[in-house]
PDB file of C-alpha atoms and ligand atoms in Angstrom:
ATOM      1  CA  MET A 268    -107.498  83.388 -22.442  1.00  0.00           C
ATOM      2  CA  LYS A 269    -105.711  80.111 -22.712  1.00  0.00           C
ATOM      3  CA  SER A 270    -108.170  78.252 -24.367  1.00  0.00           C
ATOM      4  CA  GLU A 271    -108.253  80.935 -27.095  1.00  0.00           C
ATOM      5  CA  LYS A 272    -104.689  80.563 -28.144  1.00  0.00           C
ATOM      6  CA  ALA A 273    -101.527  78.665 -27.707  1.00  0.00           C
ATOM      7  CA  GLU A 274     -99.090  80.949 -26.841  1.00  0.00           C
ATOM      8  CA  PRO A 275     -98.189  81.867 -23.503  1.00  0.00           C
ATOM      9  CA  ALA A 276     -99.934  85.233 -22.281  1.00  0.00           C
ATOM     10  CA  ARG A 277     -97.829  88.445 -23.147  1.00  0.00           C
ATOM     11  CA  ILE A 278     -97.342  90.234 -19.876  1.00  0.00           C
ATOM     12  CA  VAL A 279     -95.955  93.828 -19.744  1.00  0.00           C
ATOM     13  CA  VAL A 280     -94.676  94.899 -16.138  1.00  0.00           C
ATOM     14  CA  LEU A 281     -94.373  98.478 -15.006  1.00  0.00           C
ATOM     15  CA  VAL A 282     -92.018  99.224 -12.278  1.00  0.00           C
ATOM     16  CA  SER A 283     -90.734 102.385 -10.383  1.00  0.00           C
ATOM     17  CA  GLY A 284     -88.545 100.598  -7.745  1.00  0.00           C
ATOM     18  CA  SER A 285     -86.887  97.432  -6.527  1.00  0.00           C
ATOM     19  CA  GLY A 286     -89.042  95.092  -8.814  1.00  0.00           C
ATOM     20  CA  SER A 287     -89.500  92.463  -6.130  1.00  0.00           C
ATOM     21  CA  ASN A 288     -92.966  91.805  -7.132  1.00  0.00           C
ATOM     22  CA  MET A 289     -91.995  91.614 -10.832  1.00  0.00           C
ATOM     23  CA  GLN A 290     -89.270  89.362  -9.880  1.00  0.00           C
ATOM     24  CA  VAL A 291     -91.730  86.429  -8.156  1.00  0.00           C
ATOM     25  CA  ILE A 292     -94.006  86.956 -11.192  1.00  0.00           C
ATOM     26  CA  ALA A 293     -90.891  86.293 -13.649  1.00  0.00           C
ATOM     27  CA  GLU A 294     -90.076  83.307 -11.523  1.00  0.00           C
ATOM     28  CA  ALA A 295     -93.612  81.722 -11.577  1.00  0.00           C
ATOM     29  CA  CYS A 296     -93.506  82.326 -15.397  1.00  0.00           C
ATOM     30  CA  ALA A 297     -90.294  80.589 -16.012  1.00  0.00           C
ATOM     31  CA  LYS A 298     -91.456  77.802 -13.606  1.00  0.00           C
ATOM     32  CA  ASN A 299     -94.719  77.431 -15.797  1.00  0.00           C
ATOM     33  CA  GLU A 300     -96.723  78.012 -12.809  1.00  0.00           C
ATOM     34  CA  ILE A 301     -98.090  81.023 -14.907  1.00  0.00           C
ATOM     35  CA  ASP A 302     -98.712  80.205 -18.512  1.00  0.00           C
ATOM     36  CA  GLY A 303     -97.240  83.755 -19.543  1.00  0.00           C
ATOM     37  CA  ASP A 304     -93.786  85.315 -20.263  1.00  0.00           C
ATOM     38  CA  ILE A 305     -93.028  88.956 -19.236  1.00  0.00           C
ATOM     39  CA  THR A 306     -92.335  90.437 -22.741  1.00  0.00           C
ATOM     40  CA  ALA A 307     -90.836  93.897 -21.383  1.00  0.00           C
ATOM     41  CA  VAL A 308     -90.332  95.613 -17.794  1.00  0.00           C
ATOM     42  CA  ILE A 309     -90.819  99.304 -18.307  1.00  0.00           C
ATOM     43  CA  SER A 310     -89.734 101.982 -15.568  1.00  0.00           C
ATOM     44  CA  ASN A 311     -90.617 105.494 -15.248  1.00  0.00           C
ATOM     45  CA  ARG A 312     -87.141 105.992 -13.419  1.00  0.00           C
ATOM     46  CA  PRO A 313     -83.747 105.134 -15.347  1.00  0.00           C
ATOM     47  CA  ASP A 314     -81.641 103.906 -12.664  1.00  0.00           C
ATOM     48  CA  VAL A 315     -83.973 101.385 -10.519  1.00  0.00           C
ATOM     49  CA  MET A 316     -83.287  97.902  -9.475  1.00  0.00           C
ATOM     50  CA  GLY A 317     -86.295  96.599 -11.021  1.00  0.00           C
ATOM     51  CA  LEU A 318     -84.479  97.234 -14.482  1.00  0.00           C
ATOM     52  CA  GLN A 319     -81.468  95.576 -13.258  1.00  0.00           C
ATOM     53  CA  LYS A 320     -83.240  92.474 -12.077  1.00  0.00           C
ATOM     54  CA  ALA A 321     -84.996  92.347 -15.340  1.00  0.00           C
ATOM     55  CA  LYS A 322     -81.948  92.322 -17.342  1.00  0.00           C
ATOM     56  CA  GLU A 323     -80.269  89.607 -15.050  1.00  0.00           C
ATOM     57  CA  LEU A 324     -83.645  87.587 -15.815  1.00  0.00           C
ATOM     58  CA  GLY A 325     -83.215  88.290 -19.679  1.00  0.00           C
ATOM     59  CA  ILE A 326     -86.130  90.451 -19.977  1.00  0.00           C
ATOM     60  CA  ALA A 327     -86.506  93.473 -22.191  1.00  0.00           C
ATOM     61  CA  THR A 328     -86.526  96.586 -20.630  1.00  0.00           C
ATOM     62  CA  ASP A 329     -87.513 100.205 -21.407  1.00  0.00           C
ATOM     63  CA  VAL A 330     -87.506 103.470 -19.747  1.00  0.00           C
ATOM     64  CA  VAL A 331     -90.007 106.219 -20.209  1.00  0.00           C
ATOM     65  CA  ASP A 332     -88.833 108.793 -17.892  1.00  0.00           C
ATOM     66  CA  HIS A 333     -91.592 110.960 -16.601  1.00  0.00           C
ATOM     67  CA  THR A 334     -89.311 113.931 -16.015  1.00  0.00           C
ATOM     68  CA  GLN A 335     -88.796 114.262 -19.904  1.00  0.00           C
ATOM     69  CA  PHE A 336     -92.306 115.168 -20.526  1.00  0.00           C
ATOM     70  CA  PRO A 337     -93.954 118.452 -19.771  1.00  0.00           C
ATOM     71  CA  THR A 338     -97.513 116.933 -19.073  1.00  0.00           C
ATOM     72  CA  ARG A 339     -99.035 113.592 -17.758  1.00  0.00           C
ATOM     73  CA  GLU A 340    -100.638 113.214 -21.237  1.00  0.00           C
ATOM     74  CA  GLU A 341     -97.461 113.361 -23.168  1.00  0.00           C
ATOM     75  CA  PHE A 342     -95.983 111.034 -20.712  1.00  0.00           C
ATOM     76  CA  ASP A 343     -98.587 108.452 -20.777  1.00  0.00           C
ATOM     77  CA  ALA A 344     -98.792 108.667 -24.762  1.00  0.00           C
ATOM     78  CA  ASN A 345     -95.278 107.778 -24.693  1.00  0.00           C
ATOM     79  CA  LEU A 346     -95.803 105.017 -22.247  1.00  0.00           C
ATOM     80  CA  ILE A 347     -98.936 103.809 -24.266  1.00  0.00           C
ATOM     81  CA  ARG A 348     -96.123 103.415 -27.312  1.00  0.00           C
ATOM     82  CA  ALA A 349     -93.542 101.700 -25.129  1.00  0.00           C
ATOM     83  CA  ILE A 350     -96.330  99.316 -23.951  1.00  0.00           C
ATOM     84  CA  ASP A 351     -98.070  98.510 -27.079  1.00  0.00           C
ATOM     85  CA  GLU A 352     -95.060  97.720 -28.940  1.00  0.00           C
ATOM     86  CA  HIS A 353     -95.076  94.407 -26.817  1.00  0.00           C
ATOM     87  CA  THR A 354     -98.650  93.457 -27.952  1.00  0.00           C
ATOM     88  CA  PRO A 355     -99.527  92.679 -24.218  1.00  0.00           C
ATOM     89  CA  ASP A 356    -102.511  90.640 -23.042  1.00  0.00           C
ATOM     90  CA  LEU A 357    -102.030  91.738 -19.493  1.00  0.00           C
ATOM     91  CA  ILE A 358    -100.292  95.068 -17.902  1.00  0.00           C
ATOM     92  CA  VAL A 359     -99.078  94.358 -14.363  1.00  0.00           C
ATOM     93  CA  LEU A 360     -98.199  97.661 -12.245  1.00  0.00           C
ATOM     94  CA  ALA A 361     -95.807  96.443  -9.656  1.00  0.00           C
ATOM     95  CA  GLY A 362     -94.760  99.434  -7.606  1.00  0.00           C
ATOM     96  CA  PHE A 363     -95.449 101.719 -10.643  1.00  0.00           C
ATOM     97  CA  MET A 364     -95.455 105.083  -8.871  1.00  0.00           C
ATOM     98  CA  ARG A 365     -97.112 107.475 -11.318  1.00  0.00           C
ATOM     99  CA  ILE A 366    -101.086 108.510 -11.465  1.00  0.00           C
ATOM    100  CA  LEU A 367    -102.227 107.360 -14.807  1.00  0.00           C
ATOM    101  CA  THR A 368    -104.664 109.649 -16.991  1.00  0.00           C
ATOM    102  CA  SER A 369    -108.327 108.413 -17.645  1.00  0.00           C
ATOM    103  CA  ASP A 370    -107.272 107.780 -21.456  1.00  0.00           C
ATOM    104  CA  PHE A 371    -104.351 105.571 -20.201  1.00  0.00           C
ATOM    105  CA  VAL A 372    -106.462 103.416 -17.852  1.00  0.00           C
ATOM    106  CA  ARG A 373    -109.479 103.478 -20.114  1.00  0.00           C
ATOM    107  CA  ARG A 374    -107.137 101.832 -22.896  1.00  0.00           C
ATOM    108  CA  TYR A 375    -106.154  98.850 -20.860  1.00  0.00           C
ATOM    109  CA  LYS A 376    -109.715  98.455 -19.017  1.00  0.00           C
ATOM    110  CA  GLY A 377    -110.025  94.961 -17.644  1.00  0.00           C
ATOM    111  CA  LYS A 378    -106.735  93.998 -18.639  1.00  0.00           C
ATOM    112  CA  MET A 379    -104.338  95.998 -16.005  1.00  0.00           C
ATOM    113  CA  LEU A 380    -103.791  94.939 -12.399  1.00  0.00           C
ATOM    114  CA  ASN A 381    -102.346  96.813  -9.690  1.00  0.00           C
ATOM    115  CA  ILE A 382    -101.039  95.869  -6.188  1.00  0.00           C
ATOM    116  CA  HIS A 383    -101.619  98.083  -3.146  1.00  0.00           C
ATOM    117  CA  PRO A 384    -100.112  97.460   0.245  1.00  0.00           C
ATOM    118  CA  SER A 385    -103.286  97.719   2.233  1.00  0.00           C
ATOM    119  CA  LEU A 386    -106.789  96.216   2.540  1.00  0.00           C
ATOM    120  CA  LEU A 387    -108.466  98.338  -0.034  1.00  0.00           C
ATOM    121  CA  PRO A 388    -110.704 100.394   0.227  1.00  0.00           C
ATOM    122  CA  LYS A 389    -108.843 101.492   3.457  1.00  0.00           C
ATOM    123  CA  TYR A 390    -105.751 103.587   2.999  1.00  0.00           C
ATOM    124  CA  LYS A 391    -105.630 104.570  -0.647  1.00  0.00           C
ATOM    125  CA  GLY A 392    -102.694 106.369  -1.823  1.00  0.00           C
ATOM    126  CA  LEU A 393     -99.289 106.706   0.110  1.00  0.00           C
ATOM    127  CA  ASN A 394     -97.833 105.865   3.532  1.00  0.00           C
ATOM    128  CA  THR A 395    -100.120 102.778   4.022  1.00  0.00           C
ATOM    129  CA  HIS A 396     -98.450 100.991   6.790  1.00  0.00           C
ATOM    130  CA  GLN A 397     -97.882 104.060   8.867  1.00  0.00           C
ATOM    131  CA  ARG A 398    -101.435 104.824   8.610  1.00  0.00           C
ATOM    132  CA  ALA A 399    -102.663 101.545   9.679  1.00  0.00           C
ATOM    133  CA  LEU A 400    -100.526 101.625  12.799  1.00  0.00           C
ATOM    134  CA  ASP A 401    -101.631 105.351  13.533  1.00  0.00           C
ATOM    135  CA  ALA A 402    -105.282 103.837  13.424  1.00  0.00           C
ATOM    136  CA  GLY A 403    -104.581 101.061  16.026  1.00  0.00           C
ATOM    137  CA  ASP A 404    -105.534  98.636  13.341  1.00  0.00           C
ATOM    138  CA  LYS A 405    -105.304  94.798  14.451  1.00  0.00           C
ATOM    139  CA  GLU A 406    -105.151  93.705  10.957  1.00  0.00           C
ATOM    140  CA  ALA A 407    -103.190  95.087   7.720  1.00  0.00           C
ATOM    141  CA  GLY A 408    -102.701  93.486   4.226  1.00  0.00           C
ATOM    142  CA  VAL A 409    -102.352  93.980   0.658  1.00  0.00           C
ATOM    143  CA  THR A 410    -104.715  93.912  -2.409  1.00  0.00           C
ATOM    144  CA  VAL A 411    -104.486  93.031  -5.780  1.00  0.00           C
ATOM    145  CA  HIS A 412    -107.336  94.842  -8.273  1.00  0.00           C
ATOM    146  CA  PHE A 413    -108.205  95.969 -11.564  1.00  0.00           C
ATOM    147  CA  VAL A 414    -107.128  99.341 -12.399  1.00  0.00           C
ATOM    148  CA  SER A 415    -109.738 101.824 -12.697  1.00  0.00           C
ATOM    149  CA  GLU A 416    -110.039 105.592 -13.391  1.00  0.00           C
ATOM    150  CA  ASP A 417    -110.331 106.140  -9.408  1.00  0.00           C
ATOM    151  CA  LEU A 418    -106.915 105.908  -7.775  1.00  0.00           C
ATOM    152  CA  ASP A 419    -106.559 102.594  -6.108  1.00  0.00           C
ATOM    153  CA  GLY A 420    -110.401 102.089  -6.546  1.00  0.00           C
ATOM    154  CA  GLY A 421    -110.810  99.395  -9.113  1.00  0.00           C
ATOM    155  CA  ALA A 422    -112.513  95.941  -8.267  1.00  0.00           C
ATOM    156  CA  ASN A 423    -110.569  93.969  -5.810  1.00  0.00           C
ATOM    157  CA  ILE A 424    -109.561  90.477  -6.859  1.00  0.00           C
ATOM    158  CA  ILE A 425    -107.541  89.132  -3.908  1.00  0.00           C
ATOM    159  CA  GLN A 426    -106.445  90.380  -0.458  1.00  0.00           C
ATOM    160  CA  ALA A 427    -103.981  88.776   1.835  1.00  0.00           C
ATOM    161  CA  ILE A 428    -104.454  89.882   5.634  1.00  0.00           C
ATOM    162  CA  VAL A 429    -101.763  89.799   8.392  1.00  0.00           C
ATOM    163  CA  PRO A 430    -101.862  90.547  12.002  1.00  0.00           C
ATOM    164  CA  VAL A 431    -100.586  93.982  13.194  1.00  0.00           C
ATOM    165  CA  LEU A 432     -98.219  93.312  16.219  1.00  0.00           C
ATOM    166  CA  ASP A 433     -97.899  95.575  19.226  1.00  0.00           C
ATOM    167  CA  ASP A 434     -94.423  96.110  18.680  1.00  0.00           C
ATOM    168  CA  ASP A 435     -94.674  96.786  14.915  1.00  0.00           C
ATOM    169  CA  ASP A 436     -93.016  99.598  13.292  1.00  0.00           C
ATOM    170  CA  GLU A 437     -93.536 100.926   9.631  1.00  0.00           C
ATOM    171  CA  GLY A 438     -90.548  98.694   8.346  1.00  0.00           C
ATOM    172  CA  THR A 439     -91.518  95.519  10.474  1.00  0.00           C
ATOM    173  CA  LEU A 440     -95.185  95.533   9.122  1.00  0.00           C
ATOM    174  CA  ARG A 441     -94.058  96.597   5.511  1.00  0.00           C
ATOM    175  CA  SER A 442     -91.750  93.430   5.499  1.00  0.00           C
ATOM    176  CA  ARG A 443     -94.851  91.164   6.924  1.00  0.00           C
ATOM    177  CA  VAL A 444     -97.072  92.484   4.090  1.00  0.00           C
ATOM    178  CA  GLN A 445     -94.505  92.153   1.500  1.00  0.00           C
ATOM    179  CA  ILE A 446     -94.138  88.493   1.930  1.00  0.00           C
ATOM    180  CA  GLN A 447     -97.780  88.147   1.448  1.00  0.00           C
ATOM    181  CA  GLU A 448     -97.628  90.267  -1.949  1.00  0.00           C
ATOM    182  CA  HIS A 449     -95.456  87.904  -3.153  1.00  0.00           C
ATOM    183  CA  VAL A 450     -97.878  85.152  -2.535  1.00  0.00           C
ATOM    184  CA  ILE A 451    -100.878  86.946  -3.867  1.00  0.00           C
ATOM    185  CA  TYR A 452     -99.483  88.883  -7.092  1.00  0.00           C
ATOM    186  CA  PRO A 453     -98.240  85.692  -8.754  1.00  0.00           C
ATOM    187  CA  ILE A 454    -101.725  84.006  -7.870  1.00  0.00           C
ATOM    188  CA  ALA A 455    -103.813  86.904  -9.580  1.00  0.00           C
ATOM    189  CA  VAL A 456    -101.617  86.824 -12.594  1.00  0.00           C
ATOM    190  CA  LYS A 457    -102.173  83.199 -13.262  1.00  0.00           C
ATOM    191  CA  TRP A 458    -105.893  83.217 -12.727  1.00  0.00           C
ATOM    192  CA  PHE A 459    -105.841  86.191 -15.305  1.00  0.00           C
ATOM    193  CA  VAL A 460    -103.976  84.306 -17.807  1.00  0.00           C
ATOM    194  CA  GLU A 461    -106.227  81.244 -17.235  1.00  0.00           C
ATOM    195  CA  GLY A 462    -108.996  83.501 -17.900  1.00  0.00           C
ATOM    196  CA  ARG A 463    -110.619  82.862 -14.456  1.00  0.00           C
ATOM    197  CA  ILE A 464    -110.788  86.568 -13.535  1.00  0.00           C
ATOM    198  CA  SER A 465    -112.509  89.076 -15.506  1.00  0.00           C
ATOM    199  CA  LEU A 466    -113.730  92.805 -14.969  1.00  0.00           C
ATOM    200  CA  ASN A 467    -117.705  93.243 -16.344  1.00  0.00           C
ATOM    201  CA  LYS A 468    -119.085  96.820 -15.686  1.00  0.00           C
ATOM    202  CA  GLY A 469    -116.516  97.690 -12.910  1.00  0.00           C
ATOM    203  CA  ASP A 470    -117.049  94.483 -10.827  1.00  0.00           C
ATOM    204  CA  ALA A 471    -114.584  91.433 -10.538  1.00  0.00           C
ATOM    205  CA  TYR A 472    -115.482  87.949 -11.345  1.00  0.00           C
ATOM    206  CA  PHE A 473    -114.024  84.693 -10.757  1.00  0.00           C
ATOM    207  CA  ASP A 474    -114.818  81.662 -12.699  1.00  0.00           C
ATOM    208  CA  GLY A 475    -118.028  83.388 -13.789  1.00  0.00           C
ATOM    209  CA  GLN A 476    -119.112  84.366 -10.246  1.00  0.00           C
ATOM    210  CA  PRO A 477    -119.096  88.163  -8.915  1.00  0.00           C
ATOM    211  CA  LEU A 478    -116.396  88.546  -6.286  1.00  0.00           C
ATOM    212  CA  PRO A 479    -117.039  90.364  -2.930  1.00  0.00           C
ATOM    213  CA  ASP A 480    -115.742  93.948  -2.614  1.00  0.00           C
ATOM    214  CA  THR A 481    -112.967  92.697  -0.612  1.00  0.00           C
ATOM    215  CA  GLY A 482    -111.803  90.238  -3.380  1.00  0.00           C
ATOM    216  CA  LEU A 483    -111.003  86.707  -2.306  1.00  0.00           C
ATOM    217  CA  LYS A 484    -109.238  86.776   0.963  1.00  0.00           C
ATOM    218  CA  LEU A 485    -106.373  84.778   2.200  1.00  0.00           C
ATOM    219  CA  THR A 486    -105.886  85.116   6.006  1.00  0.00           C
ATOM    220  CA  GLN A 487    -102.684  84.009   7.753  1.00  0.00           C
TER     221      GLN A 487
HETATM  222  C1  LIG B 292     -95.216  97.068  -2.787  1.00  0.00           C
HETATM  223  O1  LIG B 292     -94.958  97.466  -1.766  1.00  0.00           O
HETATM  224  C2  LIG B 292     -96.231  97.520  -3.556  1.00  0.00           C
HETATM  225  O2  LIG B 292     -97.469  97.095  -2.956  1.00  0.00           O
HETATM  226  C3  LIG B 292     -96.336  98.882  -3.588  1.00  0.00           C
HETATM  227  O3  LIG B 292     -95.031  99.075  -4.077  1.00  0.00           O
HETATM  228  C4  LIG B 292     -94.209  98.279  -3.743  1.00  0.00           C
HETATM  229  C5  LIG B 292     -93.508  97.610  -4.994  1.00  0.00           C
HETATM  230  O4  LIG B 292     -92.417  96.799  -4.355  1.00  0.00           O
HETATM  231  N1  LIG B 292     -97.400  99.334  -4.641  1.00  0.00           N
HETATM  232  P1  LIG B 292     -91.438  96.051  -5.428  1.00  0.00           P
HETATM  233  O5  LIG B 292     -90.930  97.069  -6.600  1.00  0.00           O
HETATM  234  O6  LIG B 292     -92.306  95.214  -6.155  1.00  0.00           O
HETATM  235  O7  LIG B 292     -90.419  95.434  -4.922  1.00  0.00           O
END
């Protein structure tokens, strides 16, 4: 992407909560570690910290409140309008807690990333940390992946692995994983805007080579 145009990549970030991943990506853009700009942060909830943080960072914000729409299709249509106003090169889901329609996902195929706090394909969906603890897993982690129509099922780009300690509870494990979220999401966004990662027929490629099913692995 970088070689095709001089302008920094236009990134729209979707949030539903605290926005810590959005913040680290914004900071990496500000330091020119990522050749991109977050042109908007859009939330489906009106009063979240993620919007507040975006405003403090001087980033445009918008709210498309899902409770105002009778169907998922109408919500998604309005979300598309809000996103497309910013003509993004990349859409980053950062703690965006809505299931998206197939039409929405297809529209942004190959240019929408998500972060999920498990070693996908393990533990799609919610309560990932507790599920890892309940299963007695010795390792947990986080995955950045392309978004596909299959919930948390698109091709993996990068995973960070952390140990599960004997005295971990959900909170301690979440904190250990979140430190790694803030490492790998800016890396994945940087690779995307540099044109190093791509999606082809459902598979992720890095520098033209197919990635393993796990994506690239960072081990602690
Ligand atoms: C992260 O744990 C992410 O993995 C999950 O939602 C959380 C978002 O955190 N999808 P934040 O809003 O970026 O702080």
